[in-house]
Amino acid sequence: MGTSTFMKLEIESLSENESFARVVVAAFAARLDPTLEEISDIKTAVSEAVTNAIIHAYEDRVGLISVRAYIDGNVLTVEVEDWGVGIEDVEKARQPLYTSKPELERSGMGFTIMENFMDKLTVRSAPGQGTLVTMVKEIRSKSRVKEY
Amino acid sequence: MKIEMEQHRAVLLVRLTGELDHHHAEQMREQVDREIARHPSRAVLFNLRGLTFMDSSGVGALLGRYRKIDAAGGRVAVCEVPDAISRITEISGLARIIPFFNREADALRYLLLGVPSKRRL
């Protein structure tokens, strides 16, 4: 089949790029014919990962964020990678309501949202080197239900 | 994102349209805080009908306004949450902290008269 199964987007860590990144991934995922709710879940999860990279990974400087997405059957995998400060304690960062920046009114729910809105979340990080967030979601397509 | 504010008796009514993410949350925070500083209101109502997207940054900004106003002895409510963002308001716990109303009139009644909400648990 001549169907595209991979995309890669590189953006600067500027907040105006948050909507750009989530819309691009949602458009890529659209070929799996997701429901409106699934599209909304994907956009929200991508937004959380990209926002984390902008706020935490690069803090006061502008760096590069790589957003990649793969389609395998009806499974969407999204990777968001940065080369910023990294996370000292990933387990602690993933706790609901934990935030390293309470003064910024962060809700501390970013990773919790990614976990809830996608099927699987893995976070690989090394202090001083960066962070790779991988999220997987199976699309239970509307049309597929009709076909069988 | 569009932020419209109007004073309805003692209530500052804030209508949000568009996408409440990290980028736009800062703008919302600044504008609402400036308005509250200019006309100290005893209550603020966020009408979310026009929102097409919200992530945890939006939740943080709404919670931040709630904490600030609550600490000053005021009240905050949210109304007309669209389907597109109902899941994040549930999972983030926002709907358990700030009183939610389906109808704007009910939210205004709660804020002005203290009529208890059908608080979603």
Coordinates of C-alpha atoms in Angstrom, one line a residue:
Chain A
M1 CA 0.0 0.0 0.0
G2 CA 1.2 3.5 -0.7
T3 CA -0.1 4.9 2.6
S4 CA 2.2 7.1 4.6
T5 CA 3.0 5.7 8.0
F6 CA 5.5 8.2 9.4
M7 CA 5.8 12.0 10.0
K8 CA 8.3 14.2 11.7
L9 CA 8.0 17.8 12.7
E10 CA 10.7 20.0 14.2
I11 CA 9.7 23.2 16.0
E12 CA 11.3 25.8 18.2
S13 CA 10.2 25.7 21.8
L14 CA 7.8 28.7 21.5
S15 CA 4.4 28.6 23.0
E16 CA 2.7 29.6 19.8
N17 CA 3.9 26.3 18.3
E18 CA 1.8 24.3 20.8
S19 CA -1.4 24.5 18.7
F20 CA 0.6 23.9 15.5
A21 CA 2.1 20.6 16.8
R22 CA -1.2 19.2 18.1
V23 CA -3.0 20.1 14.9
V24 CA -0.3 18.5 12.7
V25 CA -0.4 15.2 14.7
A26 CA -4.2 15.2 14.7
A27 CA -4.2 15.7 10.9
F28 CA -1.8 12.8 10.5
A29 CA -3.9 10.6 12.7
A30 CA -7.0 11.5 10.7
R31 CA -6.2 8.8 8.2
L32 CA -7.1 6.2 10.8
D33 CA -10.6 7.7 10.8
P34 CA -10.7 8.4 14.6
T35 CA -13.8 9.6 16.4
L36 CA -14.0 13.3 17.5
E37 CA -13.2 12.1 21.0
E38 CA -10.1 10.3 19.9
I39 CA -8.9 13.3 18.0
S40 CA -9.5 15.5 21.0
D41 CA -7.5 13.0 23.2
I42 CA -4.6 13.0 20.8
K43 CA -4.5 16.8 20.6
T44 CA -4.6 17.1 24.3
A45 CA -1.8 14.6 24.9
V46 CA 0.5 16.1 22.3
S47 CA -0.2 19.6 23.7
E48 CA 0.8 18.4 27.2
A49 CA 4.1 16.8 26.0
V50 CA 5.1 19.8 23.9
T51 CA 4.2 22.3 26.6
N52 CA 6.3 20.4 29.1
A53 CA 9.3 20.6 26.7
I54 CA 8.7 24.4 26.3
I55 CA 8.3 25.2 30.0
H56 CA 10.6 22.7 31.7
A57 CA 13.1 21.4 29.2
Y58 CA 14.2 24.7 27.8
E59 CA 13.0 27.1 30.5
D60 CA 14.4 30.5 29.5
R61 CA 16.0 29.5 26.2
V62 CA 14.7 28.4 22.8
G63 CA 15.6 24.9 21.8
L64 CA 14.3 22.4 19.3
I65 CA 11.5 20.0 19.8
S66 CA 11.0 17.0 17.6
V67 CA 7.5 15.6 17.2
R68 CA 7.3 12.2 15.4
A69 CA 4.3 10.0 14.7
Y70 CA 4.0 6.5 13.3
I71 CA 1.0 4.5 12.2
D72 CA 1.1 0.7 12.4
G73 CA -2.3 -0.9 11.5
N74 CA -4.7 1.0 13.7
V75 CA -2.2 2.0 16.3
L76 CA -0.8 5.5 16.5
T77 CA 2.6 6.2 18.2
V78 CA 3.6 9.7 19.0
E79 CA 7.1 10.7 20.2
V80 CA 8.0 14.1 21.6
E81 CA 11.7 14.6 22.1
D82 CA 13.8 17.5 23.4
W83 CA 17.4 18.1 24.2
G84 CA 16.9 20.2 27.3
V85 CA 17.5 19.9 31.0
G86 CA 16.0 16.5 31.4
I87 CA 14.1 15.1 34.4
E88 CA 15.9 14.1 37.6
D89 CA 13.2 11.8 38.9
V90 CA 10.8 10.6 36.3
E91 CA 8.6 8.7 38.7
K92 CA 8.1 11.8 40.9
A93 CA 7.4 14.0 37.9
R94 CA 4.7 11.5 36.8
Q95 CA 2.8 11.8 40.1
P96 CA -0.6 13.5 39.8
L97 CA -0.4 17.2 41.0
Y98 CA 3.4 17.2 41.2
T99 CA 4.9 20.3 39.7
S100 CA 8.4 21.7 39.8
K101 CA 7.0 25.1 39.0
P102 CA 4.0 25.9 41.4
E103 CA 4.7 29.6 40.9
L104 CA 3.7 29.3 37.3
E105 CA 0.2 27.9 38.3
R106 CA 1.0 24.6 36.7
S107 CA -1.6 22.1 37.5
G108 CA 0.8 19.2 37.8
M109 CA -1.5 17.1 35.7
G110 CA 0.4 16.9 32.4
F111 CA 1.6 13.3 32.6
T112 CA -1.6 12.2 34.2
I113 CA -3.5 13.6 31.2
M114 CA -1.2 11.9 28.8
E115 CA -1.6 8.6 30.6
N116 CA -5.4 8.9 30.7
F117 CA -5.9 10.1 27.1
M118 CA -3.5 7.6 25.5
D119 CA -3.2 3.9 26.0
K120 CA 0.4 3.8 27.0
L121 CA 3.0 6.4 28.1
T122 CA 6.7 6.0 28.5
V123 CA 9.1 8.7 29.6
R124 CA 12.9 8.3 29.1
S125 CA 15.0 11.1 30.4
A126 CA 18.6 11.9 31.5
P127 CA 19.5 15.1 33.4
G128 CA 21.4 17.5 31.0
Q129 CA 20.6 15.4 28.0
G130 CA 16.9 15.6 27.3
T131 CA 13.6 13.8 27.4
L132 CA 11.8 11.4 25.1
V133 CA 8.1 10.9 25.7
T134 CA 6.4 8.1 23.8
M135 CA 2.6 7.7 23.7
V136 CA 0.6 4.9 22.0
K137 CA -3.0 4.9 21.2
E138 CA -5.1 2.4 19.4
I139 CA -7.8 4.0 17.2
R140 CA -11.0 2.1 17.4
S141 CA -12.2 3.4 14.0
K142 CA -15.8 4.1 13.2
S143 CA -15.6 2.7 9.7
R144 CA -13.9 -0.5 10.8
V145 CA -16.9 -1.3 13.0
K146 CA -19.1 -0.9 9.9
E147 CA -17.0 -3.1 7.7
Y148 CA -17.3 -6.2 9.9
Chain B
M1 CA -8.5 33.1 21.7
K2 CA -11.2 35.6 22.5
I3 CA -11.7 36.9 26.0
E4 CA -14.8 38.9 26.6
M5 CA -15.6 40.4 30.0
E6 CA -18.7 42.1 31.3
Q7 CA -19.8 43.1 34.8
H8 CA -23.2 41.6 35.7
R9 CA -24.1 43.2 39.0
A10 CA -21.4 41.9 41.5
V11 CA -20.3 39.2 39.1
L12 CA -17.5 39.5 36.6
L13 CA -18.6 37.4 33.7
V14 CA -15.7 36.0 31.6
R15 CA -16.6 34.4 28.2
L16 CA -13.8 32.4 26.7
T17 CA -13.7 31.4 23.0
G18 CA -11.1 29.4 21.2
E19 CA -8.3 27.2 22.6
L20 CA -7.2 27.6 26.2
D21 CA -3.6 26.1 26.2
H22 CA -0.4 27.3 27.7
H23 CA 0.1 30.0 25.1
H24 CA -3.4 31.5 25.6
A25 CA -3.6 30.8 29.4
E26 CA -1.0 33.5 30.1
Q27 CA -3.1 36.0 28.1
M28 CA -6.3 35.0 30.0
R29 CA -4.6 35.2 33.4
E30 CA -3.2 38.7 32.7
Q31 CA -6.5 40.1 31.4
V32 CA -8.7 38.7 34.1
D33 CA -6.3 39.7 36.9
R34 CA -6.1 43.2 35.5
E35 CA -9.9 43.5 35.4
I36 CA -10.3 42.1 38.9
A37 CA -7.7 44.6 40.2
R38 CA -9.5 47.5 38.5
H39 CA -13.0 46.5 39.6
P40 CA -12.7 44.2 42.6
S41 CA -15.5 41.8 42.1
R42 CA -16.9 39.5 44.7
A43 CA -17.5 36.8 42.2
V44 CA -16.2 35.6 38.8
L45 CA -18.1 33.4 36.4
F46 CA -16.2 31.6 33.6
N47 CA -18.5 30.7 30.7
L48 CA -16.6 28.1 28.6
R49 CA -19.2 27.6 25.9
G50 CA -16.9 28.9 23.1
L51 CA -13.9 26.7 24.0
T52 CA -12.9 24.2 21.4
F53 CA -9.8 22.9 23.3
M54 CA -8.3 23.0 26.8
D55 CA -5.3 21.2 28.2
S56 CA -3.8 21.1 31.7
S57 CA -2.3 24.6 31.3
G58 CA -5.9 25.9 30.9
V59 CA -6.9 23.9 34.0
G60 CA -4.0 25.5 35.9
A61 CA -5.0 29.0 34.8
L62 CA -8.6 28.5 35.9
L63 CA -7.5 26.9 39.2
G64 CA -5.1 29.8 39.8
R65 CA -7.9 32.4 39.4
Y66 CA -10.1 30.3 41.7
R67 CA -7.5 30.1 44.4
K68 CA -6.7 33.8 44.2
I69 CA -10.4 34.9 44.4
D70 CA -11.3 32.3 47.0
A71 CA -8.5 33.5 49.2
A72 CA -9.8 37.0 48.9
G73 CA -13.2 35.9 50.1
G74 CA -14.8 35.8 46.7
R75 CA -16.6 33.1 44.7
V76 CA -15.9 31.5 41.4
A77 CA -18.1 29.3 39.2
V78 CA -17.9 27.7 35.7
C79 CA -20.8 27.2 33.3
E80 CA -21.6 25.7 29.9
V81 CA -18.7 23.3 29.5
P82 CA -18.7 22.0 26.0
D83 CA -18.3 18.3 25.2
A84 CA -14.9 18.9 23.7
I85 CA -13.4 19.7 27.0
S86 CA -15.6 17.9 29.5
R87 CA -13.2 15.0 29.8
I88 CA -10.3 17.1 30.9
T89 CA -12.4 19.0 33.4
E90 CA -13.3 15.6 34.9
I91 CA -9.9 13.9 34.9
S92 CA -8.0 16.9 36.1
G93 CA -10.4 17.2 39.1
L94 CA -11.4 20.8 38.1
A95 CA -15.0 19.9 38.3
R96 CA -14.6 18.7 41.9
I97 CA -13.0 22.0 43.0
I98 CA -15.0 24.7 41.2
P99 CA -18.8 24.6 41.2
F100 CA -20.0 23.7 37.6
F101 CA -23.4 24.7 36.2
N102 CA -25.0 23.8 32.9
R103 CA -26.8 27.1 32.6
E104 CA -25.3 30.5 33.0
A105 CA -28.5 31.8 34.8
D106 CA -28.1 29.1 37.5
A107 CA -24.4 30.0 37.9
L108 CA -25.3 33.7 38.3
R109 CA -28.0 32.8 40.8
Y110 CA -25.5 30.8 42.8
L111 CA -22.9 33.6 42.7
L112 CA -25.3 36.4 43.6
L113 CA -27.6 34.6 46.0
G114 CA -25.5 31.7 47.3
V115 CA -27.9 29.2 45.9
P116 CA -26.1 25.9 46.2
S117 CA -25.0 24.2 43.0
K118 CA -25.7 20.6 41.9
R119 CA -22.0 20.2 42.4
R120 CA -20.8 17.3 40.3
L121 CA -18.9 14.8 42.4

